[in-house]
Amino acid sequence: MADTSNGICDLHVHSIFSDGLLKPDELVRRAHQAGVKAISLTDHDCVTGVQQAEAEARSLGMGFIPGMELSTTFKGTDVHVLGYNMDVTDKSLLGFLERFEAARFSRAEKMVLRLRDQGLKIIFDDVKDVAGPGPIGRPHVAEALLNNGQDNNFDEAFMFYIGRHCPAYVKKYELSPREAIEIIRAAGGLSVLAHPLVGQTGEGGVAEIVEFGLDGLEAIHPLLTQRSRDWLEELAVEKGLIITGGSDYHGDGRSRVDLGIIEVPFEFANRLMNMHKVQSPKPKVQSPLP
Ligand code: AMP
Ligand code: ZN
Ligand code: FE
Ligand code: FE
């Protein structure tokens, strides 16, 4: 079991700038009230909430690490790569995220048209309302369908309409884990594979992605079994990687665990807080987007 005698941290949470329910400052306050000593905001494909979260964390005397969670595709499966400690004002990072967001926006518009072709009652504004500020993803589309009474539950929306191979699915711009690692590194950040072994990637896939230049593995996450965690910790030792952990909190009713429950040692944050990728000179990343 992890040693949490110095307190706990939470290095994976989502705000309204992706698919979470709370504003960044509210989220940080809630975490503080729940006894979390350091936090990283890791919105999907977005760093817009980072400065607000950081200001709140500083005023509460909490540790803070800038973060994000990039969506990538590896051999046809969704793989998430966490970035920590990037310079969130880095021009090429922000330029990339803007283009990624624009691509997601038009993809969501296309999905809505296809859903309407399927006879479902949905307009793009419904999806935009659910998504709020920040990039639009399929979970927002699923929730809009649910709100309109067009499916029985969230999973069925994926099963029948917007899952891969379903009629209203539209491919998104596909970023590879290797490109995500490069984007994070170019902004001075560290890349960590989010919830590895959850989904279809498997041990072989994780081992392959590690070789693309990852800095760490998220070994503590509500969806990870003890067996997976042991395997990840062993791999981290073998490959000299850091380990991280977090709740993946998205707000009440959208999360598997509440804030302050998952036991991630404060030391994990402490180690990360002053770790940046040392770069000299900073590599120029070719944007993978047009
Ligand atoms: P997107 O990046 O917009 O394609 O959305 C991918 C996200 O949708 C994933 O990170 C999951 O959160 C969610 N998702 C993907 N497939 C499913 C599924 N079959 N059931 C429920 N949620 C899913
Ligand atoms: Zn999410
Ligand atoms: Fe994720
Ligand atoms: Fe997440």
mmCIF file of C-alpha atoms and ligand atoms in Angstrom:
data_model
loop_
_atom_site.group_PDB
_atom_site.id
_atom_site.type_symbol
_atom_site.label_atom_id
_atom_site.label_comp_id
_atom_site.label_asym_id
_atom_site.label_seq_id
_atom_site.Cartn_x
_atom_site.Cartn_y
_atom_site.Cartn_z
ATOM 1 C CA MET A 1 0.000 0.000 0.000
ATOM 2 C CA ALA A 2 1.184 3.522 -0.710
ATOM 3 C CA ASP A 3 2.521 5.538 2.212
ATOM 4 C CA THR A 4 0.208 8.501 2.728
ATOM 5 C CA SER A 5 1.500 9.547 6.155
ATOM 6 C CA ASN A 6 2.486 12.939 4.639
ATOM 7 C CA GLY A 7 -0.960 13.426 3.178
ATOM 8 C CA ILE A 8 -2.471 12.885 -0.240
ATOM 9 C CA CYS A 9 -2.485 14.591 -3.606
ATOM 10 C CA ASP A 10 -4.725 14.263 -6.668
ATOM 11 C CA LEU A 11 -3.005 14.523 -10.040
ATOM 12 C CA HIS A 12 -5.979 13.881 -12.324
ATOM 13 C CA VAL A 13 -9.192 15.936 -12.197
ATOM 14 C CA HIS A 14 -11.476 17.558 -14.794
ATOM 15 C CA SER A 15 -13.310 20.893 -14.778
ATOM 16 C CA ILE A 16 -15.954 22.566 -16.955
ATOM 17 C CA PHE A 17 -13.189 23.248 -19.470
ATOM 18 C CA SER A 18 -13.522 19.614 -20.508
ATOM 19 C CA ASP A 19 -16.232 17.280 -19.240
ATOM 20 C CA GLY A 20 -16.219 18.091 -15.537
ATOM 21 C CA LEU A 21 -19.040 19.800 -13.666
ATOM 22 C CA LEU A 22 -17.109 22.231 -11.481
ATOM 23 C CA LYS A 23 -15.236 25.402 -12.290
ATOM 24 C CA PRO A 24 -11.489 25.084 -11.705
ATOM 25 C CA ASP A 25 -11.513 27.199 -8.530
ATOM 26 C CA GLU A 26 -14.517 25.325 -7.096
ATOM 27 C CA LEU A 27 -12.814 22.057 -7.856
ATOM 28 C CA VAL A 28 -9.653 23.100 -6.038
ATOM 29 C CA ARG A 29 -11.645 24.313 -3.016
ATOM 30 C CA ARG A 30 -13.539 21.023 -2.850
ATOM 31 C CA ALA A 31 -10.311 19.073 -3.029
ATOM 32 C CA HIS A 32 -8.829 21.216 -0.275
ATOM 33 C CA GLN A 33 -11.873 20.617 1.925
ATOM 34 C CA ALA A 34 -11.491 16.890 1.265
ATOM 35 C CA GLY A 35 -7.920 16.992 2.588
ATOM 36 C CA VAL A 36 -6.007 16.976 -0.691
ATOM 37 C CA LYS A 37 -2.643 18.762 -0.258
ATOM 38 C CA ALA A 38 -1.609 19.161 -3.899
ATOM 39 C CA ILE A 39 -3.571 18.997 -7.115
ATOM 40 C CA SER A 40 -3.175 19.017 -10.878
ATOM 41 C CA LEU A 41 -5.997 20.078 -13.202
ATOM 42 C CA THR A 42 -5.909 17.758 -16.223
ATOM 43 C CA ASP A 43 -8.695 18.772 -18.589
ATOM 44 C CA HIS A 44 -8.991 16.860 -21.849
ATOM 45 C CA ASP A 45 -7.039 18.617 -24.624
ATOM 46 C CA CYS A 46 -7.254 21.956 -22.819
ATOM 47 C CA VAL A 47 -5.223 24.127 -20.437
ATOM 48 C CA THR A 48 -7.652 27.067 -20.218
ATOM 49 C CA GLY A 49 -8.601 26.365 -16.588
ATOM 50 C CA VAL A 50 -5.058 25.947 -15.310
ATOM 51 C CA GLN A 51 -4.385 29.538 -14.276
ATOM 52 C CA GLN A 52 -7.659 29.839 -12.340
ATOM 53 C CA ALA A 53 -7.001 26.540 -10.568
ATOM 54 C CA GLU A 54 -3.454 27.566 -9.777
ATOM 55 C CA ALA A 55 -4.483 30.908 -8.274
ATOM 56 C CA GLU A 56 -6.994 29.167 -6.022
ATOM 57 C CA ALA A 57 -4.509 26.493 -4.969
ATOM 58 C CA ARG A 58 -1.900 29.131 -4.113
ATOM 59 C CA SER A 59 -4.375 31.114 -2.019
ATOM 60 C CA LEU A 60 -5.241 27.959 -0.087
ATOM 61 C CA GLY A 61 -1.591 27.003 0.385
ATOM 62 C CA MET A 62 -1.943 23.858 -1.710
ATOM 63 C CA GLY A 63 0.634 22.456 -4.077
ATOM 64 C CA PHE A 64 -0.257 22.872 -7.744
ATOM 65 C CA ILE A 65 0.922 21.298 -10.991
ATOM 66 C CA PRO A 66 -0.259 22.506 -14.417
ATOM 67 C CA GLY A 67 -1.702 19.591 -16.349
ATOM 68 C CA MET A 68 -3.792 18.331 -19.271
ATOM 69 C CA GLU A 69 -4.904 14.982 -20.688
ATOM 70 C CA LEU A 70 -4.334 14.567 -24.425
ATOM 71 C CA SER A 71 -6.571 12.189 -26.382
ATOM 72 C CA THR A 72 -4.577 9.972 -28.701
ATOM 73 C CA THR A 73 -5.220 6.943 -30.845
ATOM 74 C CA PHE A 74 -2.993 3.895 -30.757
ATOM 75 C CA LYS A 75 -3.786 0.928 -33.009
ATOM 76 C CA GLY A 76 -7.429 1.974 -33.189
ATOM 77 C CA THR A 77 -7.920 2.380 -29.434
ATOM 78 C CA ASP A 78 -8.282 5.517 -27.286
ATOM 79 C CA VAL A 79 -5.136 6.195 -25.281
ATOM 80 C CA HIS A 80 -4.850 9.183 -22.953
ATOM 81 C CA VAL A 81 -1.541 10.887 -22.272
ATOM 82 C CA LEU A 82 -1.279 13.212 -19.284
ATOM 83 C CA GLY A 83 1.026 16.213 -19.526
ATOM 84 C CA TYR A 84 2.415 17.810 -16.364
ATOM 85 C CA ASN A 85 4.306 20.986 -15.722
ATOM 86 C CA MET A 86 4.195 22.325 -19.251
ATOM 87 C CA ASP A 87 4.477 26.039 -19.834
ATOM 88 C CA VAL A 88 0.761 26.685 -20.397
ATOM 89 C CA THR A 89 1.550 29.969 -22.156
ATOM 90 C CA ASP A 90 3.759 28.226 -24.727
ATOM 91 C CA LYS A 91 2.663 29.492 -28.147
ATOM 92 C CA SER A 92 3.075 26.265 -30.054
ATOM 93 C CA LEU A 93 1.213 24.298 -27.363
ATOM 94 C CA LEU A 94 -1.682 26.787 -27.380
ATOM 95 C CA GLY A 95 -1.730 26.890 -31.173
ATOM 96 C CA PHE A 96 -1.929 23.123 -31.317
ATOM 97 C CA LEU A 97 -4.737 22.969 -28.731
ATOM 98 C CA GLU A 98 -6.724 25.622 -30.617
ATOM 99 C CA ARG A 99 -6.514 23.718 -33.869
ATOM 100 C CA PHE A 100 -7.392 20.473 -32.095
ATOM 101 C CA GLU A 101 -10.440 22.155 -30.552
ATOM 102 C CA ALA A 102 -11.598 23.538 -33.912
ATOM 103 C CA ALA A 103 -11.289 20.066 -35.449
ATOM 104 C CA ARG A 104 -13.354 18.588 -32.610
ATOM 105 C CA PHE A 105 -15.999 21.268 -33.062
ATOM 106 C CA SER A 106 -16.619 20.486 -36.718
ATOM 107 C CA ARG A 107 -16.488 16.764 -36.027
ATOM 108 C CA ALA A 108 -19.235 17.136 -33.387
ATOM 109 C CA GLU A 109 -21.345 19.112 -35.886
ATOM 110 C CA LYS A 110 -21.015 16.226 -38.337
ATOM 111 C CA MET A 111 -21.990 13.686 -35.682
ATOM 112 C CA VAL A 112 -25.142 15.659 -34.901
ATOM 113 C CA LEU A 113 -26.097 15.663 -38.602
ATOM 114 C CA ARG A 114 -25.616 11.913 -38.750
ATOM 115 C CA LEU A 115 -27.698 11.416 -35.605
ATOM 116 C CA ARG A 116 -30.465 13.457 -37.220
ATOM 117 C CA ASP A 117 -30.170 11.256 -40.321
ATOM 118 C CA GLN A 118 -30.807 8.363 -37.940
ATOM 119 C CA GLY A 119 -34.058 10.062 -36.938
ATOM 120 C CA LEU A 120 -32.884 11.283 -33.536
ATOM 121 C CA LYS A 121 -33.984 14.559 -32.045
ATOM 122 C CA ILE A 122 -30.870 16.589 -31.439
ATOM 123 C CA ILE A 123 -29.438 19.930 -32.531
ATOM 124 C CA PHE A 124 -25.868 21.095 -32.250
ATOM 125 C CA ASP A 125 -26.804 23.725 -29.654
ATOM 126 C CA ASP A 126 -27.807 20.898 -27.280
ATOM 127 C CA VAL A 127 -24.287 19.515 -27.516
ATOM 128 C CA LYS A 128 -22.682 22.939 -27.122
ATOM 129 C CA ASP A 129 -24.770 23.538 -23.999
ATOM 130 C CA VAL A 130 -23.548 20.306 -22.450
ATOM 131 C CA ALA A 131 -19.953 20.912 -23.454
ATOM 132 C CA GLY A 132 -19.709 24.436 -22.082
ATOM 133 C CA PRO A 133 -16.369 26.131 -22.736
ATOM 134 C CA GLY A 134 -13.576 23.944 -24.079
ATOM 135 C CA PRO A 135 -13.279 21.105 -26.584
ATOM 136 C CA ILE A 136 -16.268 18.932 -27.527
ATOM 137 C CA GLY A 137 -16.047 15.152 -27.214
ATOM 138 C CA ARG A 138 -18.336 12.201 -27.727
ATOM 139 C CA PRO A 139 -19.282 12.102 -24.012
ATOM 140 C CA HIS A 140 -20.917 15.522 -24.513
ATOM 141 C CA VAL A 141 -22.866 14.203 -27.506
ATOM 142 C CA ALA A 142 -23.982 11.176 -25.457
ATOM 143 C CA GLU A 143 -25.160 13.394 -22.648
ATOM 144 C CA ALA A 144 -27.073 15.679 -24.986
ATOM 145 C CA LEU A 145 -28.883 12.603 -26.365
ATOM 146 C CA LEU A 146 -29.657 11.498 -22.837
ATOM 147 C CA ASN A 147 -30.973 14.957 -21.900
ATOM 148 C CA ASN A 148 -33.281 14.877 -24.932
ATOM 149 C CA GLY A 149 -34.630 11.474 -23.943
ATOM 150 C CA GLN A 150 -33.091 9.994 -27.113
ATOM 151 C CA ASP A 151 -31.331 7.110 -25.387
ATOM 152 C CA ASN A 152 -31.745 5.212 -22.166
ATOM 153 C CA ASN A 153 -28.290 5.635 -20.821
ATOM 154 C CA PHE A 154 -24.891 6.989 -21.652
ATOM 155 C CA ASP A 155 -23.379 3.621 -22.639
ATOM 156 C CA GLU A 156 -26.187 2.867 -25.088
ATOM 157 C CA ALA A 157 -25.428 6.061 -26.989
ATOM 158 C CA PHE A 158 -21.956 4.629 -27.622
ATOM 159 C CA MET A 159 -23.272 1.134 -28.269
ATOM 160 C CA PHE A 160 -25.829 2.129 -30.915
ATOM 161 C CA TYR A 161 -24.844 5.508 -32.324
ATOM 162 C CA ILE A 162 -21.497 7.090 -31.625
ATOM 163 C CA GLY A 163 -19.186 4.187 -30.756
ATOM 164 C CA ARG A 164 -16.558 3.267 -33.353
ATOM 165 C CA HIS A 165 -18.276 1.361 -36.184
ATOM 166 C CA CYS A 166 -21.656 2.923 -35.308
ATOM 167 C CA PRO A 167 -23.683 4.937 -37.848
ATOM 168 C CA ALA A 168 -23.170 8.413 -36.345
ATOM 169 C CA TYR A 169 -19.497 7.952 -35.495
ATOM 170 C CA VAL A 170 -17.157 10.418 -37.108
ATOM 171 C CA LYS A 171 -13.434 9.889 -36.881
ATOM 172 C CA LYS A 172 -11.640 12.647 -35.038
ATOM 173 C CA TYR A 173 -8.265 14.000 -35.926
ATOM 174 C CA GLU A 174 -6.049 11.187 -34.714
ATOM 175 C CA LEU A 175 -3.020 12.177 -32.716
ATOM 176 C CA SER A 176 -0.564 9.393 -31.935
ATOM 177 C CA PRO A 177 0.855 8.912 -28.421
ATOM 178 C CA ARG A 178 4.286 9.686 -29.857
ATOM 179 C CA GLU A 179 3.052 13.079 -31.157
ATOM 180 C CA ALA A 180 1.397 13.833 -27.805
ATOM 181 C CA ILE A 181 4.644 13.096 -25.982
ATOM 182 C CA GLU A 182 6.491 15.438 -28.346
ATOM 183 C CA ILE A 183 3.960 18.252 -27.922
ATOM 184 C CA ILE A 184 4.206 17.969 -24.128
ATOM 185 C CA ARG A 185 7.986 17.804 -24.175
ATOM 186 C CA ALA A 186 8.298 20.823 -26.461
ATOM 187 C CA ALA A 187 6.321 22.856 -23.896
ATOM 188 C CA GLY A 188 8.710 21.723 -21.158
ATOM 189 C CA GLY A 189 6.340 19.128 -19.686
ATOM 190 C CA LEU A 190 6.479 15.520 -18.616
ATOM 191 C CA SER A 191 4.256 12.909 -20.197
ATOM 192 C CA VAL A 192 2.514 10.200 -18.225
ATOM 193 C CA LEU A 193 0.335 7.435 -19.611
ATOM 194 C CA ALA A 194 -3.158 7.855 -18.093
ATOM 195 C CA HIS A 195 -4.955 4.809 -16.653
ATOM 196 C CA PRO A 196 -2.814 2.306 -18.573
ATOM 197 C CA LEU A 197 -4.301 -1.190 -18.997
ATOM 198 C CA VAL A 198 -7.828 0.231 -18.795
ATOM 199 C CA GLY A 199 -9.464 -0.218 -22.187
ATOM 200 C CA GLN A 200 -7.992 -2.354 -24.911
ATOM 201 C CA THR A 201 -4.362 -1.337 -24.980
ATOM 202 C CA GLY A 202 -3.004 -4.267 -22.945
ATOM 203 C CA GLU A 203 0.427 -4.866 -21.448
ATOM 204 C CA GLY A 204 2.111 -5.171 -24.850
ATOM 205 C CA GLY A 205 0.642 -1.834 -25.952
ATOM 206 C CA VAL A 206 1.735 -0.086 -22.760
ATOM 207 C CA ALA A 207 5.258 -1.441 -23.179
ATOM 208 C CA GLU A 208 5.338 -0.126 -26.754
ATOM 209 C CA ILE A 209 4.071 3.347 -25.802
ATOM 210 C CA VAL A 210 6.678 3.580 -23.029
ATOM 211 C CA GLU A 211 9.365 3.312 -25.709
ATOM 212 C CA PHE A 212 8.031 6.453 -27.442
ATOM 213 C CA GLY A 213 9.642 8.438 -24.612
ATOM 214 C CA LEU A 214 7.108 8.559 -21.786
ATOM 215 C CA ASP A 215 8.276 9.951 -18.455
ATOM 216 C CA GLY A 216 5.778 8.174 -16.239
ATOM 217 C CA LEU A 217 2.833 5.877 -15.674
ATOM 218 C CA GLU A 218 -0.372 6.593 -13.798
ATOM 219 C CA ALA A 219 -0.386 3.624 -11.445
ATOM 220 C CA ILE A 220 -3.142 4.764 -9.072
ATOM 221 C CA HIS A 221 -6.572 5.346 -10.642
ATOM 222 C CA PRO A 222 -10.092 4.159 -9.688
ATOM 223 C CA LEU A 223 -10.278 1.867 -12.723
ATOM 224 C CA LEU A 224 -6.973 0.106 -12.050
ATOM 225 C CA THR A 225 -6.891 -3.220 -10.229
ATOM 226 C CA GLN A 226 -4.230 -3.995 -7.650
ATOM 227 C CA ARG A 227 -2.742 -6.479 -10.099
ATOM 228 C CA SER A 228 -2.422 -3.812 -12.807
ATOM 229 C CA ARG A 229 -0.952 -1.405 -10.328
ATOM 230 C CA ASP A 230 1.696 -3.897 -9.243
ATOM 231 C CA TRP A 231 2.589 -4.573 -12.858
ATOM 232 C CA LEU A 232 2.838 -0.843 -13.633
ATOM 233 C CA GLU A 233 4.982 -0.152 -10.589
ATOM 234 C CA GLU A 234 7.370 -2.915 -11.617
ATOM 235 C CA LEU A 235 7.573 -1.562 -15.154
ATOM 236 C CA ALA A 236 8.216 1.944 -13.799
ATOM 237 C CA VAL A 237 11.156 0.685 -11.745
ATOM 238 C CA GLU A 238 12.532 -1.291 -14.664
ATOM 239 C CA LYS A 239 12.286 1.648 -17.098
ATOM 240 C CA GLY A 240 13.172 4.440 -14.668
ATOM 241 C CA LEU A 241 9.752 6.112 -14.952
ATOM 242 C CA ILE A 242 7.901 8.180 -12.381
ATOM 243 C CA ILE A 243 4.512 7.025 -11.123
ATOM 244 C CA THR A 244 1.513 9.259 -10.582
ATOM 245 C CA GLY A 245 -2.086 8.859 -9.507
ATOM 246 C CA GLY A 246 -5.418 10.588 -9.278
ATOM 247 C CA SER A 247 -9.160 10.292 -8.920
ATOM 248 C CA ASP A 248 -10.184 11.311 -12.478
ATOM 249 C CA TYR A 249 -12.917 13.269 -10.704
ATOM 250 C CA HIS A 250 -15.475 14.868 -13.060
ATOM 251 C CA GLY A 251 -18.046 16.079 -10.488
ATOM 252 C CA ASP A 252 -20.686 14.373 -8.387
ATOM 253 C CA GLY A 253 -22.567 11.779 -10.386
ATOM 254 C CA ARG A 254 -19.914 11.786 -13.116
ATOM 255 C CA SER A 255 -17.129 10.156 -11.134
ATOM 256 C CA ARG A 256 -16.206 6.771 -9.777
ATOM 257 C CA VAL A 257 -14.737 8.183 -6.592
ATOM 258 C CA ASP A 258 -15.104 11.434 -4.724
ATOM 259 C CA LEU A 259 -12.238 13.828 -4.064
ATOM 260 C CA GLY A 260 -9.996 12.948 -1.128
ATOM 261 C CA ILE A 261 -10.677 9.201 -1.232
ATOM 262 C CA ILE A 262 -8.043 7.759 -3.507
ATOM 263 C CA GLU A 263 -4.733 7.327 -1.699
ATOM 264 C CA VAL A 264 -2.076 9.016 -3.798
ATOM 265 C CA PRO A 265 0.931 9.918 -1.622
ATOM 266 C CA PHE A 266 1.697 13.644 -1.449
ATOM 267 C CA GLU A 267 5.303 12.744 -2.365
ATOM 268 C CA PHE A 268 4.160 11.976 -5.913
ATOM 269 C CA ALA A 269 3.161 15.620 -6.360
ATOM 270 C CA ASN A 270 6.184 16.863 -4.530
ATOM 271 C CA ARG A 271 8.477 15.054 -6.926
ATOM 272 C CA LEU A 272 6.577 16.286 -9.972
ATOM 273 C CA MET A 273 6.279 19.886 -8.858
ATOM 274 C CA ASN A 274 9.849 20.793 -9.581
ATOM 275 C CA MET A 275 10.440 18.425 -12.448
ATOM 276 C CA HIS A 276 10.557 19.848 -15.939
ATOM 277 C CA LYS A 277 11.954 18.349 -19.018
ATOM 278 C CA VAL A 278 15.365 19.945 -19.374
ATOM 279 C CA GLN A 279 15.611 21.153 -22.925
ATOM 280 C CA SER A 280 18.309 23.039 -24.570
ATOM 281 C CA PRO A 281 17.482 24.154 -27.113
ATOM 282 C CA LYS A 282 13.721 23.637 -27.140
ATOM 283 C CA PRO A 283 12.832 21.361 -30.069
ATOM 284 C CA LYS A 284 10.490 22.762 -32.702
ATOM 285 C CA VAL A 285 7.442 20.553 -33.040
ATOM 286 C CA GLN A 286 5.902 20.270 -36.455
ATOM 287 C CA SER A 287 2.174 20.598 -35.939
ATOM 288 C CA PRO A 288 0.511 17.284 -36.761
ATOM 289 C CA LEU A 289 -2.614 19.253 -37.698
ATOM 290 C CA PRO A 290 -3.127 21.030 -41.007
HETATM 291 P P1 AMP B 1 -13.678 11.410 -28.237
HETATM 292 O O1 AMP B 1 -12.256 11.747 -27.855
HETATM 293 O O2 AMP B 1 -14.517 12.613 -28.471
HETATM 294 O O3 AMP B 1 -13.738 10.397 -29.341
HETATM 295 O O4 AMP B 1 -14.326 10.693 -26.956
HETATM 296 C C1 AMP B 1 -13.641 9.622 -26.351
HETATM 297 C C2 AMP B 1 -14.166 9.446 -24.952
HETATM 298 O O5 AMP B 1 -15.479 8.895 -25.000
HETATM 299 C C3 AMP B 1 -13.371 8.436 -24.161
HETATM 300 O O6 AMP B 1 -12.310 9.056 -23.477
HETATM 301 C C4 AMP B 1 -14.380 7.920 -23.168
HETATM 302 O O7 AMP B 1 -14.500 8.806 -22.083
HETATM 303 C C5 AMP B 1 -15.659 7.975 -23.939
HETATM 304 N N1 AMP B 1 -15.974 6.669 -24.535
HETATM 305 C C6 AMP B 1 -15.385 6.096 -25.609
HETATM 306 N N2 AMP B 1 -15.960 4.904 -25.903
HETATM 307 C C7 AMP B 1 -16.948 4.716 -24.982
HETATM 308 C C8 AMP B 1 -17.898 3.674 -24.730
HETATM 309 N N3 AMP B 1 -17.985 2.594 -25.517
HETATM 310 N N4 AMP B 1 -18.753 3.809 -23.688
HETATM 311 C C9 AMP B 1 -18.692 4.923 -22.911
HETATM 312 N N5 AMP B 1 -17.809 5.934 -23.083
HETATM 313 C C10 AMP B 1 -16.945 5.838 -24.104
HETATM 314 ZN ZN ZN B 2 -13.168 13.109 -18.946
HETATM 315 FE FE FE B 3 -8.737 9.534 -19.423
HETATM 316 FE FE FE B 4 -9.396 11.899 -17.171
#
